[in-house]
Amino acid sequence: MLKTVQIFFIIILLSSCAVDPEIKPIVTQDEIKEIVPDGWPTPVYNFSNNPLTIDGFTLGRYLFYDPILSSDNTISCGSCHQQFAAFSHAGHDVSHGINGLLGMRNAPAIQNVNWLPAFMHDGGINHIEVMPLGPITNTVEMNETMVNVVAKLSASNKYKQLFTNAFGDNTVTTQRIFKAIAQFMGTMYSYNSKYDKVKAGKDNFTAQEQSGYTIFQQKCASCHQEPLFSDYAYRNNGLAVNLVVNDSGRAHITGNASDRFKFKTPTLRNIEKTAPYMHDGRFTTLDKCLNHYISGIVTSPTLDPQLVSGISLSSQDKSDLIAFLKTLTDTKFLTDSKYSEIK
Amino acid sequence: MKKVFALLLVAIFFIACKKDAVVPPKELPLPDAIDTSSFIEIDFANIVNGLPLSLQTSTYVSSANDTFSVDMFKYYISNVQLVTASGYTYTEVESYYLIDQSAPNSLSILIKKVPSNHYTSINFTIGVDSIRNVSGSQTGALDPLNDMFWTWNSGYIMAKIEGHSPQSTNVNKDIKFHIGGFSGSNSGVRKVSLTFPNTANVTKNHVPVVQLSADVYKWFAQPNFTNFSTENNITSVSLSSKKIADNYATMFNVVSVVN
């Protein structure tokens, strides 16, 4: 009986403490508006069915950084998507889930995702609003069910307040969760790199960067198309198949043998900060990536035709190209406090 | 599960209460005073080759003479359309229902805003149309909470059977058929048209009850004969799942229309 009373008091204490005085809009409406930078294509996703609000964005931001979305409350979206690494997982080849479990693939950067026609390296997820279902329910990532997520959030006074702020009442639904996260992820815009400033006539490349840009346009841009630096197509770029994992890539989704070992072309924006590289994080440096294209291409039936002879680059070309790639680093994006974890 | 129902009910309530003007479908010039306030009730009796389906407790025999039991039987019914003798149609909007044998409340659905008329047949889709498969997060019957949505390859599972069979080659003798795919030649979406034995007469004050049966036996019978020793675990879109969908397209029958 005493124990029950104690527990009861603890619950009261906890619940009274749970109303987080820190919950407040930390951004202005101006900071979270929809953006389509000059010269960019029309985004795939816009917010016409998910009106952007400060409170919606803020709820998404809390959810993104909250390990409550994982089965043992240890892993958040932000665990594997770190802002300073353009929301990729710095230094980790593949994703790390609950209980130290390893996934098969490298956690990709999150930036300019409104332009993505499909998500994941194999394009299996077709919409930003259902994207979080993948990692949340994957048994080697967050390993949680949406039934539990809804139950846990519904029991939290903090989230009751956050949902009320965002949606007018404290009912927690999967749709509200996903729309809020889409507001947070969908406004992660990176368009303030030196490259962008040069393009806008507000800065100049160095001679080496300019040389690298010319090489890039000649030898890389057919797949890494500007301004998003991806064509979002699925390609086999000649990586030796890891026989242990034997990840068939796009073929896992389509079931077509012609898609075996194809993966979505990744953007190169903030590439300086998103190591390690490739769908399985096998290359730790940009130099190693370029060496792969120069001399590491493995021939197979689905190898991209453009890579049959590899890409010829002198060591000077490589240095110049890397100098150019570093102009895609967007420090404002990487340090913008509105994307950071709310402590 | 209760929560799911509550959500479903809330969703239905909202849909039913939507204030938008009730515009009768263009294709249906109404003979009488325009009245779109009525309903048709559709009851689903899930069976196996003439026997009532009871989950877990009963065993059945498939067309391949395989013995099996059913632990789970769920399917989507969507875009319900009612047709009159003269060929006019009424198509319900926001018409998505998850029929779940384990949830008795789901076995009876109300088609809403039905114009008064005499209806002679019904059309609907087994599964979820392609648009809702690519439109982001949904609610109600289409909420991913219902465990009918693939997270790694976005799209709804149109229909699902799980159970056991001694003929299964799986370690724990289970059988699992999660049939999905919303586009392409292996799609799991199927259209069904059923003729009523007598007209369903909808008036403002009268809700006819259409009883349909859905026969699990048909999933493995025709046109694609299936036995559980070779086919016991389908959880992705393939020619195998397409064949099962071809089979379940034939699973419905009209038992009765009671006015």
XYZ file of C-alpha atoms in Angstrom:
602
model
C 0.000 0.000 0.000
C 2.808 2.328 0.969
C 4.526 1.476 -2.266
C 1.416 2.312 -4.243
C 1.193 5.664 -2.544
C 4.834 6.304 -3.245
C 4.440 5.437 -6.879
C 1.375 7.601 -7.018
C 3.316 10.563 -5.659
C 6.178 9.947 -7.998
C 3.749 9.924 -10.911
C 2.208 13.184 -9.754
C 5.639 14.671 -9.280
C 6.813 13.526 -12.680
C 3.710 14.645 -14.455
C 3.814 18.038 -12.832
C 7.443 18.388 -13.844
C 6.764 17.138 -17.319
C 5.207 20.366 -18.478
C 8.271 21.727 -20.106
C 8.585 25.451 -19.545
C 11.010 25.491 -22.456
C 8.309 24.795 -24.993
C 8.076 27.937 -26.984
C 8.532 28.962 -30.558
C 12.224 29.428 -31.052
C 11.943 30.461 -34.648
C 9.999 33.136 -36.422
C 7.525 32.395 -39.180
C 9.894 34.088 -41.572
C 12.565 31.519 -40.812
C 10.456 28.511 -41.736
C 8.747 29.541 -44.907
C 8.820 27.418 -48.028
C 11.793 28.246 -50.199
C 12.498 27.544 -53.847
C 15.889 29.109 -54.587
C 16.287 30.946 -57.886
C 16.854 28.615 -60.784
C 15.838 25.491 -58.903
C 13.168 23.149 -60.250
C 9.701 22.897 -58.734
C 9.886 20.756 -55.589
C 8.214 17.356 -55.545
C 6.739 18.098 -52.122
C 5.228 21.371 -51.107
C 3.304 22.224 -48.019
C -0.090 22.699 -49.667
C -1.539 19.816 -47.631
C 0.632 20.486 -44.612
C 0.604 24.208 -43.880
C 3.918 25.299 -42.404
C 3.591 26.780 -38.954
C 6.034 27.637 -36.231
C 4.335 25.136 -33.939
C 4.247 22.396 -36.557
C 7.937 22.884 -37.260
C 8.710 22.985 -33.534
C 6.818 19.741 -32.886
C 8.711 18.131 -35.761
C 11.953 19.383 -34.307
C 11.202 17.876 -30.893
C 10.193 14.583 -32.476
C 13.294 14.463 -34.663
C 15.569 14.642 -31.661
C 13.526 12.479 -29.297
C 14.592 8.868 -28.654
C 11.009 8.211 -27.534
C 10.461 7.158 -31.156
C 12.625 4.050 -30.601
C 11.593 0.881 -28.782
C 14.025 1.313 -25.886
C 14.017 5.105 -25.945
C 17.692 5.302 -26.894
C 17.799 6.251 -30.581
C 16.378 9.379 -32.147
C 16.351 10.462 -35.792
C 19.079 12.875 -34.787
C 21.253 10.021 -33.501
C 22.163 9.095 -37.061
C 21.402 12.446 -38.712
C 23.700 15.059 -37.221
C 23.439 18.676 -38.239
C 27.189 19.351 -38.452
C 27.383 16.449 -40.926
C 24.487 17.821 -43.015
C 22.292 15.386 -41.095
C 24.314 12.362 -42.114
C 26.095 10.171 -39.544
C 29.636 11.403 -39.185
C 32.231 8.665 -39.238
C 29.733 5.797 -39.375
C 29.660 3.570 -42.419
C 26.245 2.051 -41.701
C 23.386 3.000 -39.415
C 23.527 2.102 -35.752
C 20.253 1.077 -34.157
C 19.047 -0.072 -30.778
C 21.231 -2.534 -28.859
C 24.177 -1.620 -31.063
C 22.597 -3.317 -34.061
C 24.026 -2.399 -37.431
C 22.052 -1.702 -40.571
C 23.167 -2.331 -44.128
C 23.467 1.214 -45.371
C 24.921 4.609 -44.713
C 22.593 7.161 -43.137
C 22.155 9.745 -45.904
C 22.294 13.502 -45.492
C 18.972 15.317 -45.039
C 18.864 18.515 -47.070
C 16.616 19.841 -49.800
C 14.513 16.708 -49.420
C 11.431 18.352 -50.910
C 13.031 17.733 -54.287
C 13.489 14.008 -53.713
C 11.166 11.895 -55.867
C 11.808 8.970 -53.508
C 13.622 8.246 -50.280
C 16.284 5.770 -49.137
C 19.246 4.590 -51.221
C 16.934 2.231 -53.097
C 14.074 4.717 -53.490
C 11.695 2.346 -51.707
C 9.860 5.063 -49.795
C 7.743 7.225 -52.031
C 6.774 10.215 -49.902
C 8.357 12.434 -47.266
C 5.364 11.915 -44.978
C 5.807 8.158 -44.766
C 9.594 8.263 -44.781
C 10.030 8.137 -40.977
C 8.099 4.839 -40.898
C 11.159 3.161 -42.388
C 13.747 3.833 -39.680
C 11.191 3.908 -36.839
C 9.934 0.393 -37.576
C 13.156 -1.153 -38.886
C 14.209 -3.791 -36.339
C 17.892 -2.861 -36.636
C 17.233 0.854 -36.375
C 14.603 2.243 -33.995
C 12.621 -1.003 -33.820
C 9.383 0.606 -32.670
C 5.747 0.301 -33.724
C 3.637 3.330 -34.541
C 1.043 2.014 -32.079
C 3.634 2.369 -29.321
C 4.871 5.708 -30.582
C 1.329 7.104 -30.498
C 0.788 5.653 -27.017
C 4.042 7.051 -25.636
C 3.498 10.501 -27.097
C -0.124 10.531 -25.933
C 1.042 9.900 -22.378
C 3.523 12.771 -22.416
C 2.424 16.131 -21.077
C 5.133 17.794 -23.104
C 3.762 16.351 -26.311
C 0.167 17.037 -25.313
C 1.184 20.669 -25.252
C 3.213 20.465 -28.451
C 0.417 18.728 -30.368
C -2.099 21.228 -29.048
C 0.111 24.078 -30.189
C 0.537 22.571 -33.618
C -2.900 21.110 -34.304
C -5.343 22.701 -31.886
C -5.885 19.667 -29.686
C -3.704 17.076 -28.019
C -4.774 14.074 -30.063
C -1.699 12.227 -31.263
C -2.088 10.557 -34.656
C 0.447 9.079 -37.012
C -0.573 11.645 -39.606
C 0.129 14.523 -37.243
C 3.478 13.000 -36.294
C 4.503 12.595 -39.910
C 3.270 15.992 -41.036
C 5.183 17.676 -38.229
C 8.388 15.797 -39.010
C 7.890 16.674 -42.692
C 7.685 20.336 -41.703
C 11.023 20.062 -39.923
C 12.852 17.956 -42.516
C 11.218 19.658 -45.474
C 12.506 23.055 -44.428
C 16.109 21.868 -44.174
C 17.244 23.947 -47.106
C 20.880 24.140 -48.089
C 21.391 26.801 -50.738
C 23.941 29.171 -49.224
C 27.214 27.534 -50.177
C 30.031 29.388 -51.869
C 28.943 27.693 -55.097
C 25.493 29.276 -54.731
C 27.018 32.677 -54.075
C 29.257 32.369 -57.118
C 26.249 31.390 -59.197
C 24.391 34.441 -57.888
C 27.342 36.642 -58.815
C 28.107 37.439 -55.198
C 31.419 35.620 -54.897
C 34.169 34.216 -57.097
C 35.767 30.790 -57.352
C 39.516 30.621 -56.891
C 41.403 29.505 -59.983
C 41.619 25.996 -58.590
C 37.905 25.861 -57.703
C 37.072 27.122 -61.181
C 39.235 24.431 -62.728
C 37.515 21.868 -60.541
C 34.105 23.177 -61.582
C 35.006 22.813 -65.239
C 36.126 19.225 -64.667
C 32.963 18.591 -62.646
C 30.769 19.838 -65.470
C 32.596 17.681 -67.994
C 32.899 14.471 -66.020
C 30.438 14.363 -63.116
C 27.448 16.568 -63.855
C 25.560 14.114 -66.060
C 24.551 12.261 -62.904
C 25.219 14.869 -60.226
C 23.082 17.453 -61.990
C 23.074 21.047 -60.797
C 21.620 22.736 -58.892
C 20.652 19.803 -56.642
C 23.749 17.829 -57.638
C 21.771 14.685 -58.325
C 19.538 13.363 -61.075
C 17.915 11.074 -58.469
C 18.243 8.160 -60.868
C 19.323 4.691 -59.776
C 22.710 3.639 -61.029
C 25.330 0.975 -60.514
C 28.516 2.967 -60.114
C 30.813 -0.034 -60.238
C 31.344 -0.727 -56.548
C 32.536 -4.229 -55.794
C 29.595 -6.116 -54.324
C 29.961 -6.837 -50.629
C 29.170 -10.559 -50.714
C 28.339 -10.697 -47.023
C 25.607 -8.093 -47.254
C 24.796 -8.704 -50.930
C 22.628 -5.594 -51.089
C 20.825 -5.686 -54.427
C 19.790 -2.013 -54.081
C 17.017 -0.849 -56.360
C 16.261 -4.428 -57.412
C 15.111 -5.088 -53.850
C 12.263 -2.665 -54.575
C 11.439 -3.339 -58.219
C 12.234 -7.035 -58.363
C 13.946 -6.422 -61.712
C 17.316 -8.036 -62.342
C 18.201 -5.001 -64.458
C 18.143 -2.927 -61.242
C 20.607 -5.075 -59.327
C 23.222 -3.093 -57.403
C 21.765 0.225 -58.460
C 21.452 2.989 -55.885
C 20.118 6.517 -56.013
C 22.606 9.174 -57.103
C 23.328 11.146 -53.921
C 23.545 14.905 -53.868
C 27.041 16.370 -53.526
C 25.925 19.347 -51.489
C 27.895 19.521 -48.217
C 29.874 16.510 -49.425
C 32.903 17.714 -47.484
C 30.960 17.022 -44.283
C 29.140 13.794 -45.090
C 31.918 11.193 -44.935
C 31.981 8.254 -45.119
C 30.708 7.881 -48.660
C 28.675 5.543 -50.870
C 25.503 3.644 -49.923
C 27.459 1.528 -47.469
C 29.925 4.132 -46.304
C 32.905 2.190 -47.642
C 35.025 5.208 -48.590
C 36.282 7.457 -45.835
C 37.592 10.315 -47.981
C 36.726 12.155 -51.165
C 40.111 11.125 -52.501
C 39.130 7.465 -52.177
C 35.831 8.164 -53.943
C 37.615 9.716 -56.888
C 40.165 6.884 -56.967
C 37.249 4.503 -57.290
C 36.001 6.284 -60.388
C 39.529 6.493 -61.806
C 40.622 2.906 -61.329
C 38.223 0.959 -59.128
C 35.214 0.391 -61.343
C 34.049 -3.233 -61.283
C 32.314 -4.369 -64.436
C 28.940 -6.079 -64.137
C 25.839 -6.432 -66.300
C 24.125 -3.434 -64.683
C 27.150 -1.122 -64.547
C 26.223 2.387 -65.627
C 27.279 2.737 -69.287
C 28.925 6.067 -68.547
C 31.377 4.365 -66.203
C 32.495 1.468 -68.383
C 35.908 3.073 -68.865
C 35.940 4.806 -65.498
C 36.643 8.523 -65.264
C 40.095 9.747 -66.184
C 41.454 12.335 -63.777
C 45.019 13.473 -63.203
C 46.128 14.027 -59.640
C 45.877 17.756 -60.320
C 42.317 17.206 -61.605
C 41.517 15.403 -58.385
C 42.821 18.221 -56.226
C 40.939 20.779 -58.275
C 37.741 18.743 -58.189
C 37.937 18.359 -54.416
C 38.549 22.094 -54.084
C 35.368 22.658 -56.077
C 33.382 20.100 -54.062
C 34.305 21.983 -50.911
C 32.569 25.066 -52.307
C 29.340 23.087 -51.841
C 29.717 23.323 -48.078
C 26.947 25.471 -46.626
C 28.136 26.620 -43.217
C 24.940 28.537 -42.553
C 22.933 25.332 -42.974
C 25.328 23.292 -40.860
C 25.194 25.728 -37.962
C 21.708 27.230 -38.224
C 20.324 27.076 -34.680
C 16.760 26.464 -35.835
C 17.749 22.939 -36.874
C 19.616 22.095 -33.693
C 18.506 19.851 -30.867
C 16.452 21.675 -28.269
C 18.208 21.133 -24.969
C -6.960 -2.200 -31.388
C -9.728 -0.379 -29.601
C -7.911 2.813 -30.391
C -7.901 1.998 -34.046
C -11.634 1.595 -33.924
C -12.047 4.777 -32.076
C -9.972 6.519 -34.724
C -11.983 4.857 -37.438
C -15.223 5.889 -35.834
C -14.005 9.409 -35.392
C -12.935 9.452 -39.017
C -16.299 8.122 -40.143
C -18.042 10.614 -37.929
C -16.120 13.470 -39.438
C -16.737 12.325 -42.935
C -20.408 11.887 -42.227
C -20.594 15.302 -40.639
C -18.655 17.173 -43.282
C -20.502 20.344 -43.986
C -19.715 20.548 -47.681
C -22.810 20.795 -49.795
C -24.155 17.437 -50.792
C -24.002 17.476 -54.538
C -25.649 14.466 -56.066
C -23.364 12.795 -58.559
C -23.823 14.229 -62.020
C -24.437 10.871 -63.573
C -27.456 10.279 -61.395
C -30.428 12.478 -62.216
C -32.743 11.502 -59.444
C -36.284 10.478 -60.290
C -37.691 11.544 -56.954
C -37.014 14.459 -54.727
C -33.281 14.726 -54.258
C -32.381 13.000 -51.068
C -28.885 11.879 -50.351
C -29.159 11.316 -46.673
C -29.505 7.602 -46.628
C -27.208 4.649 -46.344
C -26.645 1.142 -47.498
C -25.242 -1.280 -45.005
C -22.852 -3.903 -46.267
C -22.114 -6.849 -44.050
C -19.161 -9.101 -44.720
C -19.320 -12.768 -43.828
C -15.865 -14.252 -44.153
C -15.976 -17.953 -44.910
C -13.854 -20.866 -46.052
C -15.547 -22.994 -48.693
C -18.974 -22.675 -47.123
C -17.831 -22.812 -43.505
C -17.764 -19.708 -41.342
C -14.247 -18.444 -40.796
C -13.114 -18.622 -37.223
C -9.608 -17.509 -36.470
C -7.072 -19.883 -34.955
C -9.559 -22.417 -33.620
C -10.733 -24.110 -36.811
C -8.904 -26.004 -39.505
C -9.902 -26.039 -43.135
C -8.911 -27.889 -46.262
C -7.687 -26.048 -49.320
C -8.363 -26.964 -52.931
C -4.920 -28.604 -52.891
C -6.088 -30.762 -49.958
C -3.724 -28.882 -47.655
C -4.946 -28.509 -44.105
C -4.741 -24.987 -42.779
C -5.878 -22.600 -40.086
C -6.245 -18.850 -40.336
C -4.863 -16.479 -37.701
C -5.487 -13.249 -39.535
C -7.689 -12.167 -42.423
C -7.793 -8.494 -43.407
C -8.556 -6.695 -46.636
C -9.300 -3.251 -47.935
C -12.537 -2.379 -49.697
C -12.502 0.983 -51.388
C -14.303 3.274 -53.813
C -17.680 1.640 -53.378
C -20.054 2.362 -56.236
C -23.747 1.543 -56.483
C -25.468 1.066 -59.814
C -29.174 1.358 -60.681
C -31.055 -0.718 -63.222
C -30.765 2.072 -65.756
C -27.009 2.165 -65.282
C -26.710 5.296 -63.200
C -24.050 5.166 -60.562
C -23.385 6.619 -57.161
C -19.750 6.584 -56.049
C -18.996 7.222 -52.407
C -16.248 9.731 -51.678
C -13.542 8.954 -49.114
C -14.568 5.365 -49.478
C -11.954 3.264 -47.675
C -12.698 0.372 -45.372
C -10.487 -2.166 -43.689
C -12.334 -5.416 -43.134
C -10.655 -7.342 -40.335
C -11.970 -10.701 -39.205
C -10.578 -10.115 -35.715
C -12.534 -6.854 -35.370
C -16.285 -7.560 -35.448
C -17.147 -3.882 -35.885
C -15.242 -3.780 -39.134
C -17.412 -6.484 -40.689
C -20.311 -4.116 -41.219
C -19.877 -0.880 -43.122
C -22.248 1.954 -43.936
C -22.101 3.537 -47.371
C -22.974 7.169 -46.844
C -24.944 9.878 -48.638
C -26.598 7.373 -50.898
C -29.273 8.944 -53.107
C -32.723 7.357 -52.889
C -33.012 4.841 -55.672
C -33.281 1.181 -56.540
C -29.836 -0.297 -56.865
C -29.165 -3.489 -58.756
C -25.436 -3.978 -58.398
C -22.328 -2.889 -56.569
C -18.759 -2.217 -57.705
C -15.784 -1.797 -55.446
C -12.049 -2.198 -55.327
C -10.197 -4.775 -53.301
C -7.252 -2.802 -52.016
C -6.364 0.861 -52.122
C -6.179 2.896 -55.316
C -2.764 4.040 -56.508
C -3.315 7.700 -55.624
C -3.630 6.988 -51.906
C -0.515 4.861 -52.095
C 1.596 7.832 -53.131
C -0.032 10.677 -51.196
C 1.812 10.611 -47.899
C 0.385 9.958 -44.485
C -3.290 9.003 -44.263
C -5.785 8.529 -41.453
C -8.731 6.293 -40.596
C -8.753 2.959 -42.384
C -5.586 3.982 -44.207
C -3.608 4.816 -41.062
C -0.332 2.861 -41.033
C -1.273 1.936 -37.456
C -3.473 -0.720 -39.029
C -0.378 -2.667 -40.015
C -1.392 -2.761 -43.655
C 1.355 -0.503 -45.022
C 4.808 -1.523 -46.137
C 7.370 0.722 -44.548
C 10.406 -0.283 -46.655
C 8.662 -0.196 -50.026
C 5.836 2.304 -49.626
C 2.392 1.059 -50.389
C -0.594 -0.622 -48.869
C -0.981 -4.306 -48.298
C -4.280 -4.772 -50.093
C -5.188 -8.015 -48.388
C -3.543 -10.254 -45.866
C -3.884 -13.818 -44.668
C -1.714 -15.373 -42.016
C -2.132 -18.837 -40.649
C -0.607 -22.276 -40.334
C -0.494 -25.403 -42.419
C 1.283 -28.712 -41.812
C 2.166 -28.603 -45.503
C 4.079 -25.351 -45.102
C 7.840 -25.724 -45.472
C 8.475 -22.896 -43.014
C 10.071 -23.861 -39.740
C 7.018 -23.061 -37.632
C 4.614 -24.211 -40.343
C 3.184 -20.784 -40.859
C 1.679 -19.418 -44.032
C 1.810 -15.728 -44.791
C 0.227 -13.915 -47.709
C 0.635 -10.148 -47.704
C -0.578 -9.042 -51.104
C 0.192 -5.530 -52.262
C 1.393 -3.506 -55.203
C -0.587 -0.587 -56.588
C 0.821 -0.262 -60.077
C 2.334 -2.329 -62.833
C 1.516 -5.809 -64.036
C 1.824 -7.380 -60.583
C -0.537 -4.983 -58.829
C -2.680 -6.403 -56.053
C -5.601 -4.040 -56.680
C -8.686 -5.731 -58.119
C -12.045 -4.400 -59.164
C -15.138 -6.362 -58.222
C -18.642 -6.097 -59.684
C -21.503 -7.979 -58.095
C -25.124 -8.125 -59.148
C -27.800 -8.108 -56.485
C -30.389 -10.915 -56.508
C -33.029 -8.238 -55.894
C -32.852 -4.462 -55.841
C -31.614 -2.602 -52.808
C -34.222 0.090 -52.276
C -32.766 3.126 -50.628
C -35.067 5.749 -49.220
C -34.557 8.408 -46.649
C -35.955 6.266 -43.904
C -34.742 2.913 -45.025
C -31.304 1.348 -44.990
C -31.075 -1.849 -47.023
C -28.594 -4.473 -45.883
C -26.401 -6.192 -48.425
C -24.704 -9.311 -47.172
C -21.544 -10.341 -48.961
C -19.409 -13.371 -48.360
C -15.651 -13.427 -48.818
C -14.218 -16.882 -49.272
C -10.656 -17.556 -48.130
C -10.769 -20.843 -50.064
C -10.811 -18.907 -53.325
C -7.432 -17.337 -52.564
C -5.699 -20.598 -53.320
C -8.075 -22.228 -55.789
C -8.692 -20.526 -59.103
C -7.455 -19.485 -61.565
C -4.083 -20.003 -59.925
C -4.109 -23.248 -57.995
C -1.809 -22.890 -55.006
C -0.507 -25.377 -52.477
C 1.224 -24.474 -49.274
C 4.261 -26.662 -49.796
C 5.426 -24.469 -52.654
C 3.768 -21.149 -51.861
C 3.600 -20.220 -48.205
C 5.269 -16.873 -47.709
C 4.482 -13.926 -49.959
C 5.325 -10.535 -48.466
C 6.302 -8.499 -51.486
C 5.061 -7.709 -54.959
C 5.829 -10.392 -57.515
C 4.208 -12.649 -60.061
C 3.277 -14.903 -57.142
C 1.416 -12.103 -55.354
C -0.283 -11.122 -58.610
C -1.587 -14.674 -58.991
C -3.070 -14.631 -55.499
C -4.705 -11.294 -56.320
C -6.203 -12.847 -59.448
C -7.634 -15.495 -57.153
C -9.012 -13.197 -54.472
C -10.694 -11.113 -57.147
C -13.222 -13.991 -57.246
C -13.743 -14.338 -53.503
C -16.911 -12.251 -53.113
C -20.498 -13.338 -53.456
C -23.767 -11.629 -52.684
C -25.563 -13.689 -50.063
C -28.640 -11.509 -49.805
C -30.068 -8.037 -50.162
C -32.627 -7.327 -47.450
C -34.831 -4.283 -47.758
